[in-house]
Tab-separated table of C-alpha atoms and ligand atoms in Angstrom:
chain	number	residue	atom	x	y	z
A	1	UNK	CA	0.000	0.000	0.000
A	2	UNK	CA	1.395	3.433	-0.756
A	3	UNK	CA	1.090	6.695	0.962
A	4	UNK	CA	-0.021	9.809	-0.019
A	5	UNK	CA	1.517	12.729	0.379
A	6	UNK	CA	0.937	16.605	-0.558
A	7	UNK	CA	3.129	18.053	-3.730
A	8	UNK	CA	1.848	21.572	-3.857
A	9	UNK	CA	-0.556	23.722	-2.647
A	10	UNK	CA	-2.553	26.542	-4.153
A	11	UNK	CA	-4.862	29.081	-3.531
A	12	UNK	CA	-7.278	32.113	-4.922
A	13	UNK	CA	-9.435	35.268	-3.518
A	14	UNK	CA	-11.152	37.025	-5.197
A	15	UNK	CA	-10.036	40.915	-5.986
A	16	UNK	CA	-13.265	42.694	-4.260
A	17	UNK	CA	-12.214	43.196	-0.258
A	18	UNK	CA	-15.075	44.591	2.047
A	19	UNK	CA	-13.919	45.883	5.480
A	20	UNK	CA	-15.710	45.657	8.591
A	21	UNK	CA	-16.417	49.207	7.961
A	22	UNK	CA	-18.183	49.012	5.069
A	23	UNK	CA	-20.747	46.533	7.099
A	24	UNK	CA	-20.828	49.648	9.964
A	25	UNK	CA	-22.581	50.895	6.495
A	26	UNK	CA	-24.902	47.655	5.926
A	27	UNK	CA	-26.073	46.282	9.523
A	28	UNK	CA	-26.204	47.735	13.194
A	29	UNK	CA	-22.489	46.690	14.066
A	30	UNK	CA	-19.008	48.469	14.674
A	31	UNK	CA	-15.295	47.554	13.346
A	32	UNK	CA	-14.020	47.227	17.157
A	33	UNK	CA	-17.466	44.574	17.782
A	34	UNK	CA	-16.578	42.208	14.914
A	35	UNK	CA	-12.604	42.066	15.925
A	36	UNK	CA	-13.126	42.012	19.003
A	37	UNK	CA	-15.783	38.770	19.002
A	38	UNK	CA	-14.156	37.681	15.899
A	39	UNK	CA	-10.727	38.427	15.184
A	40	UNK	CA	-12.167	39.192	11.271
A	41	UNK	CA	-10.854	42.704	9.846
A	42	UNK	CA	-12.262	42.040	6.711
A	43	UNK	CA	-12.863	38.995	3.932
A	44	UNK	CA	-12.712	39.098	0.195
A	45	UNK	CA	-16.036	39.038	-2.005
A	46	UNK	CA	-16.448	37.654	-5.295
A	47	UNK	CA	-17.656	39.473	-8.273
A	48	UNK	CA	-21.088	38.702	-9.583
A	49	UNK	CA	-20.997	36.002	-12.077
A	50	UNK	CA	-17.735	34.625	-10.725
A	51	UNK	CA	-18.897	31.221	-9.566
A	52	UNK	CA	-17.130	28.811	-6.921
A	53	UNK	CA	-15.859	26.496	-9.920
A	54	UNK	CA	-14.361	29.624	-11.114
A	55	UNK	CA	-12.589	30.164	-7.522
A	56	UNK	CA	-11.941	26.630	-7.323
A	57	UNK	CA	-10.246	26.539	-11.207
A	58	UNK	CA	-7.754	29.475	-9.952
A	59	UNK	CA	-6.795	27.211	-6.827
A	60	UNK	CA	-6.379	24.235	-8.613
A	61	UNK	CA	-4.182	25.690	-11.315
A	62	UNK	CA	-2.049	27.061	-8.320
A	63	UNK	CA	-1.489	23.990	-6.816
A	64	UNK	CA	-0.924	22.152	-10.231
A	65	UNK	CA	1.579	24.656	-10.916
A	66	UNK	CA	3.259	24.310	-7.366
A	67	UNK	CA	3.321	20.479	-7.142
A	68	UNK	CA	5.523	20.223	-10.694
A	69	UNK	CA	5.043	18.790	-14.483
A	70	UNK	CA	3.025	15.635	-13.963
A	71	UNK	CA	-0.074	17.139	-14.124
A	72	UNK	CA	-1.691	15.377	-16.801
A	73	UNK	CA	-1.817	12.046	-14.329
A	74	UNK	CA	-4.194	13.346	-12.184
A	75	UNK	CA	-6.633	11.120	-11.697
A	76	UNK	CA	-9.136	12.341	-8.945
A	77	UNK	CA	-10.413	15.316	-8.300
A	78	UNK	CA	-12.456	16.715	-4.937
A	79	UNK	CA	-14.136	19.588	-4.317
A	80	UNK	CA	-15.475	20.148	-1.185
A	81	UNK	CA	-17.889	23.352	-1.233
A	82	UNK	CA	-21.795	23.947	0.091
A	83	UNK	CA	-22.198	26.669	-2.452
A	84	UNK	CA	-21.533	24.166	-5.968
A	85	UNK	CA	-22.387	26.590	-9.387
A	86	UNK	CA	-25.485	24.109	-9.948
A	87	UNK	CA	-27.190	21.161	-8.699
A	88	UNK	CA	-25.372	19.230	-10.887
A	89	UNK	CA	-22.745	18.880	-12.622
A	90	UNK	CA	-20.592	18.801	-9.825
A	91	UNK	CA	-18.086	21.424	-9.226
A	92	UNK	CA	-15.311	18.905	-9.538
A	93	UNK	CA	-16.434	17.710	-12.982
A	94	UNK	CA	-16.890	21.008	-14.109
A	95	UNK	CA	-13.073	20.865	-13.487
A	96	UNK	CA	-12.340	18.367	-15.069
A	97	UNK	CA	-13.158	19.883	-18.246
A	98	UNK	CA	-12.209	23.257	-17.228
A	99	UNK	CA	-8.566	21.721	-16.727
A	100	UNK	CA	-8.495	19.702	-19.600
A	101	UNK	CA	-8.100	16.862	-17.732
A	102	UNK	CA	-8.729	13.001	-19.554
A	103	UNK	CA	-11.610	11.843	-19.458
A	104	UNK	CA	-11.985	8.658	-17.121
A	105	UNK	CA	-10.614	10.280	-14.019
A	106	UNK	CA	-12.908	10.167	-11.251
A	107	UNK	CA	-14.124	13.524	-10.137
A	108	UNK	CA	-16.865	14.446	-7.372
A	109	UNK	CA	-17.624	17.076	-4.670
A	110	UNK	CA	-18.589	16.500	-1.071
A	111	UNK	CA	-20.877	18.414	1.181
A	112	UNK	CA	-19.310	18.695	4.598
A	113	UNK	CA	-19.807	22.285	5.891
A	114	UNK	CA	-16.597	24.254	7.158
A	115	UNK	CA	-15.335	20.091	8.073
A	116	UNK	CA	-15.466	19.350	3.680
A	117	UNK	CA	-11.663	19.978	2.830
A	118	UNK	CA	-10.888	17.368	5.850
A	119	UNK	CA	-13.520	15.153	4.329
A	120	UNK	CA	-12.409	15.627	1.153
A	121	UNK	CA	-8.250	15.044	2.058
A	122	UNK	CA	-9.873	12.198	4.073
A	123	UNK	CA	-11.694	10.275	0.871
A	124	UNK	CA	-8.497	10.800	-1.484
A	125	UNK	CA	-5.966	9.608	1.127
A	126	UNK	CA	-7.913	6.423	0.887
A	127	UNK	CA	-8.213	6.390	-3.077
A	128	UNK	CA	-4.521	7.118	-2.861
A	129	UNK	CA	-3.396	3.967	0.003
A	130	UNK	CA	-5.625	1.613	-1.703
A	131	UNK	CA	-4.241	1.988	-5.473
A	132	UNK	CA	-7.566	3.659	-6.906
A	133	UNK	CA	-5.800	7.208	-7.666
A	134	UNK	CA	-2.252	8.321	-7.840
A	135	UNK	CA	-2.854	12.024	-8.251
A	136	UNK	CA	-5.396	14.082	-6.462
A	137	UNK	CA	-6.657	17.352	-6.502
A	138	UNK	CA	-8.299	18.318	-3.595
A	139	UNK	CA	-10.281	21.406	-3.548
A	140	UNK	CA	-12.167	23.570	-1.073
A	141	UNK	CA	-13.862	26.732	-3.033
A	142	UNK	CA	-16.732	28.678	-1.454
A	143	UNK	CA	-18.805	31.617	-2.362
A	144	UNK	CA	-20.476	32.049	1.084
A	145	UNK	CA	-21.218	35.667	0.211
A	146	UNK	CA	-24.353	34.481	-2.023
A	147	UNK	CA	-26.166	32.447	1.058
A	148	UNK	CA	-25.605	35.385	3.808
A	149	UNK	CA	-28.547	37.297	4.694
A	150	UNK	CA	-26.878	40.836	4.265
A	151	UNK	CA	-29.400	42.541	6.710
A	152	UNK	CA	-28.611	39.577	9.792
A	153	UNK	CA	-25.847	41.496	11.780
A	154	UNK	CA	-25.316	37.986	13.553
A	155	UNK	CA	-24.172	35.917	10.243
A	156	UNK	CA	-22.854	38.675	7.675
A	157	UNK	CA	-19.885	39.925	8.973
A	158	UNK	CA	-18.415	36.174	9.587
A	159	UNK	CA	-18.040	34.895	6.552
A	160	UNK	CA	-15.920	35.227	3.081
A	161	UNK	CA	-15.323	34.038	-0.609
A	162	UNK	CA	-12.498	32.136	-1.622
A	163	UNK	CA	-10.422	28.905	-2.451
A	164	UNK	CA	-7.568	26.503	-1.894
A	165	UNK	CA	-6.554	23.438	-2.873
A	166	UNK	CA	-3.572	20.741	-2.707
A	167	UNK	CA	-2.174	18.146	-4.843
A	168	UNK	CA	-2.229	14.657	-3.354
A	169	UNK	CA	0.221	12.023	-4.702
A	170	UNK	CA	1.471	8.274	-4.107
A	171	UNK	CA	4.685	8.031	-2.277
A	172	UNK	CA	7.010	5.876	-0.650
A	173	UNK	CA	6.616	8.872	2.477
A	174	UNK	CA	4.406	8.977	4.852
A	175	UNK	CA	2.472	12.055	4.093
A	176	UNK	CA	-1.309	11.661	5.710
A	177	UNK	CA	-0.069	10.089	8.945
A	178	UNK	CA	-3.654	10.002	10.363
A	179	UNK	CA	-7.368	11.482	9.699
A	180	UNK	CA	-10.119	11.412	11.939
A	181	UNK	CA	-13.932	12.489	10.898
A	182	UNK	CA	-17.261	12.630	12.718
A	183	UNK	CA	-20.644	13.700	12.607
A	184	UNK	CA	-23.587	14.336	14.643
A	185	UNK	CA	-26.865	15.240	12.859
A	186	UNK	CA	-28.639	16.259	16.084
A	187	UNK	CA	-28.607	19.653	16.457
A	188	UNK	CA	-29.014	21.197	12.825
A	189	UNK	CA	-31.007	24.174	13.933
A	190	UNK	CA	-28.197	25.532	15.522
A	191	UNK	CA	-26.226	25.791	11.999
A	192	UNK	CA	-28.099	25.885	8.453
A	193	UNK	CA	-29.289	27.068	5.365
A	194	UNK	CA	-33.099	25.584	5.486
A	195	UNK	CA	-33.517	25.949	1.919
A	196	UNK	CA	-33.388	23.765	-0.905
A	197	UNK	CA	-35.002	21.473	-3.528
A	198	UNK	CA	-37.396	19.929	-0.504
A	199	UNK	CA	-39.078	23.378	-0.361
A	200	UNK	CA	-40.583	22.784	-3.089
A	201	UNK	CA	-41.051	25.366	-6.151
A	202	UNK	CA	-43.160	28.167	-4.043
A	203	UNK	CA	-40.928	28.450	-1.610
A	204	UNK	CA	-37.867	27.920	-3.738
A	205	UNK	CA	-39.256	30.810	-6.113
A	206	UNK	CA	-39.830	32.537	-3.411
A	207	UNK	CA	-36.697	33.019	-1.239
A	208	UNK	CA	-33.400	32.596	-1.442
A	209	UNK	CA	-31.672	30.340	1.028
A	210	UNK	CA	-29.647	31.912	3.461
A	211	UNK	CA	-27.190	31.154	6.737
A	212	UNK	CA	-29.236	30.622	10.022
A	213	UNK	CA	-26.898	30.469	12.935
A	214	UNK	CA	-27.310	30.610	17.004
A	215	UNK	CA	-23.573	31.967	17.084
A	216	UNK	CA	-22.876	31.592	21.016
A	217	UNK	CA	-24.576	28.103	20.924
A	218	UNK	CA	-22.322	27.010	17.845
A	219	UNK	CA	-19.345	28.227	19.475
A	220	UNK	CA	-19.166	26.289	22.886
A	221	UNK	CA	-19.868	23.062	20.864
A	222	UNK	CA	-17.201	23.778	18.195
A	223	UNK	CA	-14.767	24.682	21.245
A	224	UNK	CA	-15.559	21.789	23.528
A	225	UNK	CA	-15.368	19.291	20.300
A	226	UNK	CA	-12.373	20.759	18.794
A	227	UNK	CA	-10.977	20.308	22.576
A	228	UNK	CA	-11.971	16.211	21.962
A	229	UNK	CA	-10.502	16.009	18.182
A	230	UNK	CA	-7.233	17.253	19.183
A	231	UNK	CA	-6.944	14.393	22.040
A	232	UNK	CA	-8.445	11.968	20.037
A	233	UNK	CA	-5.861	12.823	17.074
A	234	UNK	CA	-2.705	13.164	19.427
A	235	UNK	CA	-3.605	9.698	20.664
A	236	UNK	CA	-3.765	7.935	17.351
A	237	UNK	CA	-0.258	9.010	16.929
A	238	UNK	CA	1.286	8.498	20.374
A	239	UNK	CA	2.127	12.198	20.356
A	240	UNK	CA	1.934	14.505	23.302
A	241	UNK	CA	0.853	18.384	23.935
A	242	UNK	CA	3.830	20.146	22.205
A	243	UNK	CA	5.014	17.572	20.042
A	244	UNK	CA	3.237	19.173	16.373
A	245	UNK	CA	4.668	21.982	14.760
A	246	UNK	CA	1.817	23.928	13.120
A	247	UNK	CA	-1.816	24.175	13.900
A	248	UNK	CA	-3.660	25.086	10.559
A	249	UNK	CA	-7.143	25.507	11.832
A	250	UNK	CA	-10.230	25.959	10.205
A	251	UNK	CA	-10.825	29.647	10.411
A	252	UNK	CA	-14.233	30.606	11.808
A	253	UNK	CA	-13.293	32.961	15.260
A	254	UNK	CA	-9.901	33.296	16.282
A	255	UNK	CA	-10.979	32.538	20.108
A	256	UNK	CA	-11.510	29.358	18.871
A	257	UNK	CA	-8.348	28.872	17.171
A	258	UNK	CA	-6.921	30.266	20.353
A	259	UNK	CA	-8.405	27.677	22.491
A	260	UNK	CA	-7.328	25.216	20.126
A	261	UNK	CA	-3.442	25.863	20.025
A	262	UNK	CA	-3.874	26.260	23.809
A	263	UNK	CA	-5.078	22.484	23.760
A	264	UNK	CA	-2.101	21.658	21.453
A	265	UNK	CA	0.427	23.382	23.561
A	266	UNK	CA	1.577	25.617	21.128
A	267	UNK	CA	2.647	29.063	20.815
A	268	UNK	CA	0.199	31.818	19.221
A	269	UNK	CA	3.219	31.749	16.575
A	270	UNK	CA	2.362	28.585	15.168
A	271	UNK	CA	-1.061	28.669	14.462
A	272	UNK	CA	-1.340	29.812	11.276
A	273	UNK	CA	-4.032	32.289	11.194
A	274	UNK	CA	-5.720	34.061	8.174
A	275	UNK	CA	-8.978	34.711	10.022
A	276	UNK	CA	-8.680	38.546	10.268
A	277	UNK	CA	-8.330	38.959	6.404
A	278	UNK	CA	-10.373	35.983	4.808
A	279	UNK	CA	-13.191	36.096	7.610
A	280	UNK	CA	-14.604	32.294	7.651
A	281	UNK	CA	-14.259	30.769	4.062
A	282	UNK	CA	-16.424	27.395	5.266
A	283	UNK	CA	-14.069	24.542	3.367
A	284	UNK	CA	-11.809	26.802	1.494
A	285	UNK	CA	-10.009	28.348	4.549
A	286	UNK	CA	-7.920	25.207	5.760
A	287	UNK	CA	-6.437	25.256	1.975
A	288	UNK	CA	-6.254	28.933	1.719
A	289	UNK	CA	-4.343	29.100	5.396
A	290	UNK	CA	-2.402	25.841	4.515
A	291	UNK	CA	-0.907	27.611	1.302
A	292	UNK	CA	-0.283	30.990	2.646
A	293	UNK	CA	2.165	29.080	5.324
A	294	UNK	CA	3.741	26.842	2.531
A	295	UNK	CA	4.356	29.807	0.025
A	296	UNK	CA	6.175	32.487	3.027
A	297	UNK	CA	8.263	30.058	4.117
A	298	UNK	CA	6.739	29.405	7.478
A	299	UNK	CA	5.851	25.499	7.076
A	300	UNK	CA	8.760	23.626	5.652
A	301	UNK	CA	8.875	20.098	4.506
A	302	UNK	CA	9.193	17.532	6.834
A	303	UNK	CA	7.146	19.533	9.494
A	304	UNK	CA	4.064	18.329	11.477
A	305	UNK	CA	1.029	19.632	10.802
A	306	UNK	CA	-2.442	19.406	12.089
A	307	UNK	CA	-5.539	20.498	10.222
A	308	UNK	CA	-8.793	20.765	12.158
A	309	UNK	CA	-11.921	21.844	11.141
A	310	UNK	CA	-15.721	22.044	12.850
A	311	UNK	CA	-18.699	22.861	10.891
A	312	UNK	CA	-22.383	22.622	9.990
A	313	UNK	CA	-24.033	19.277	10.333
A	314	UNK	CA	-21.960	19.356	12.556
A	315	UNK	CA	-19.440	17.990	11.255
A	316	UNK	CA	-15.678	17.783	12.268
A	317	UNK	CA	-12.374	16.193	11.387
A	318	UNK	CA	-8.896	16.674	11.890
A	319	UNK	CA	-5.777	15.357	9.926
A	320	UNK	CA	-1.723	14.551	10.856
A	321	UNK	CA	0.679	15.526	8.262
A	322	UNK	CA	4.001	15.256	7.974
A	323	UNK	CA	4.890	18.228	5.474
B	1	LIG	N1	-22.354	43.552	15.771
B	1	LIG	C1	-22.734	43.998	16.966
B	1	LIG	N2	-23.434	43.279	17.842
B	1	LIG	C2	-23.749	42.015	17.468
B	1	LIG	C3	-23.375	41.478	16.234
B	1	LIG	C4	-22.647	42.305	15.355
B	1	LIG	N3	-22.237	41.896	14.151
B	1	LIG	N4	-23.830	40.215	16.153
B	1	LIG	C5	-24.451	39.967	17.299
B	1	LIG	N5	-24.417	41.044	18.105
B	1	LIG	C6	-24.964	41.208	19.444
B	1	LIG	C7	-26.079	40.241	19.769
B	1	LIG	O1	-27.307	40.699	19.268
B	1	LIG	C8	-26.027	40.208	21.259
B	1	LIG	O2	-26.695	41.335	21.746
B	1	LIG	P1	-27.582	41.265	23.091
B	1	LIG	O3	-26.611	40.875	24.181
B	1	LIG	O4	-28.113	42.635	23.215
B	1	LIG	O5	-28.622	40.213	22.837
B	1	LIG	C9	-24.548	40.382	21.585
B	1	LIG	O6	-23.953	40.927	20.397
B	1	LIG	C10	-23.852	39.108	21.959
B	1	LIG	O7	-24.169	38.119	21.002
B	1	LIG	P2	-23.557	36.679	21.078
B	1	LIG	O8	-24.100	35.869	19.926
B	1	LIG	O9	-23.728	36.108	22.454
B	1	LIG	O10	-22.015	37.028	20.852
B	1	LIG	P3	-20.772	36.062	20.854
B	1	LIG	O11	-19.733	36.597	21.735
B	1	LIG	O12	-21.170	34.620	21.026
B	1	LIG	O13	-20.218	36.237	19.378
B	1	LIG	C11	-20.203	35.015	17.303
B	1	LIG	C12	-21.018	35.889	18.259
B	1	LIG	C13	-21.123	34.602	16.175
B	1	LIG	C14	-19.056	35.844	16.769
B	1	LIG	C15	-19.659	33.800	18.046
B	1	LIG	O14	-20.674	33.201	18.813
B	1	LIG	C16	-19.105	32.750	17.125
B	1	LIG	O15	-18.105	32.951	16.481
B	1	LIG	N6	-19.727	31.565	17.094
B	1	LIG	C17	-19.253	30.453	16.336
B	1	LIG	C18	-19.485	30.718	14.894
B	1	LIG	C19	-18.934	29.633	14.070
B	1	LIG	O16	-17.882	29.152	14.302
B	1	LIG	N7	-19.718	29.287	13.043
B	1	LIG	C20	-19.351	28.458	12.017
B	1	LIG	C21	-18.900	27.116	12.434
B	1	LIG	S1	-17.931	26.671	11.121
């Protein structure tokens, strides 16, 4: 059985940036409010008509581009995104053409919330160990700024557009050292977007689906969950507070991350933390943070890294990597 291990990384936000005051403009809220509760200065926007497979294209191109000339073997690709151009096709086969990729790879996208890029790295570190793909792209693109409610204070100023992605290939190295996913489908009203084909065409016509969140109840679950997942993933690996070398969390508040890398043992210094510019990017912002760390120079190869993410569902997952 091979491993799998990441060969590049890639990412893309769109050009439009809206600061927190621009929503002092929008909704009853203040700059110093949303940094202080959130740690978010301000998120990127994309244009109208620019579509998450277009977001997802410019992040899979980067990471193509990063991870070297053997391009044309990729054989899977993942998207994980809650905001897919259509109903079908997926995103990911979209890509497939849009990349001019052969026809016969296997291409799909998976609906896990802010948790879908773990999913995602999750599902092709198993195609990869078990001989079914060699070459991965895994992508997490979101256009979250289409499913906020512009006039809910409580849900607009959270969230932002944009995409990452990573190339996953065989290797004799152990890359993916260890994943770990859940789910608990009992308590969806905290987290959703109640809208969908199930409403039927009156409803469907006449609304447009958008986030519903109780924020403070959402938080001390993600918190006292993410607490869990890093235990649970330390465990598995017979490692100890201390012992990994860069949290790259999912980035929804940055008191959460906080309370994370406190779990961890680490220093504030090796979080990696894109939260006050990208705002909460659902499945893209584990890619996005992951390649703004690999491209400065801060994560270097042979490093330990662990990826967590919590999200709607809720879902929530974690991976080990050695860099
Ligand atoms: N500006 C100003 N005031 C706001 C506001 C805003 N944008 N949004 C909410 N408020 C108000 C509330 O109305 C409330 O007012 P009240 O006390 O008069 O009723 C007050 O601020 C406190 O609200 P609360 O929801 O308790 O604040 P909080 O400290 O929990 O912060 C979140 C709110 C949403 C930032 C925080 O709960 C959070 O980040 N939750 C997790 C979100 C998350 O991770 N979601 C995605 C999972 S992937």
């Amino acid at each position: 059985m091979s491993q799998a291990r990441i060969a590049g990384t890639g990412s893309y936000l769109p050009r439009r940036v809206m600061t927190n005051a621009e929503l002092e403009c929008l909704v009853d809220t203040s700059d110093e409010w949303i940094l202080e509760r959130t740690g978010i200065a301000q998120r990127h926007i994309a244009a109208d008509g620019e579509t998450c497979a277009d977001l997802a294209e410019q992040a899979a191109r980067a990471a193509m581009a990063a991870a070297g000339p053997d391009n044309g073997s990729i054989d899977l690709v993942i998207v994980a995104t809650s905001t897919p151009e259509h109903v079908f096709p997926s995103t990911a086969c979209r890509l497939v053409e849009r990349l001019g990729l052969p026809g016969g790879v296997i291409a799909f996208d998976v609906a896990a919330a802010c948790s879908g890029f773990v999913y995602a790295l999750d599902i092709a570190n198993r195609f990869i160990r078990t001989g079914g793909a060699h070459r991965a792209l895994v992508i997490g693109a979101e256009v979250f700024s289409r499913i906020l409610d512009w006039s809910d204070r409580s849900t607009c100023v959270l969230f932002g557009d944009g995409s990452g992605a990573v190339v996953l290939e065989a290797s004799d190295q152990a890359g993916i050292l260890s994943t770990h996913l859940h789910a608990d489908g009992r308590q969806t009203s905290l987290l959703n977007v109640p809208w969908g084909v199930g409403q039927g065409y009156e409803a469907l016509e006449a609304e447009r689906g958008t986030v519903s969140m109780r924020g403070n109840e959402v938080f001390r679950v993600a918190v006292r969950t993410l607490g869990g997942l890093v235990d649970e993933t330390l465990k598995a690996n017979g490692l100890e507070r201390g012992d990994v070398d860069w949290l790259v969390p999912h980035q929804a508040n940055i008191r959460i991350m906080d309370a994370t890398a406190r779990k961890l043992g680490l220093p504030a210094e090796r979080m990696v933390s894109t939260v006050a510019r990208h705002g909460n990017t659902s499945a893209a912002s584990i890619p996005l943070a992951l390649d703004e760390a690999v491209r400065d120079g801060r994560i270097q190869r042979g490093e330990l890294l662990l990826l967590e993410a919590f999200g709607a569902g809720f879902t929530w997952g974690s991976a080990l990597i050695r860099y």
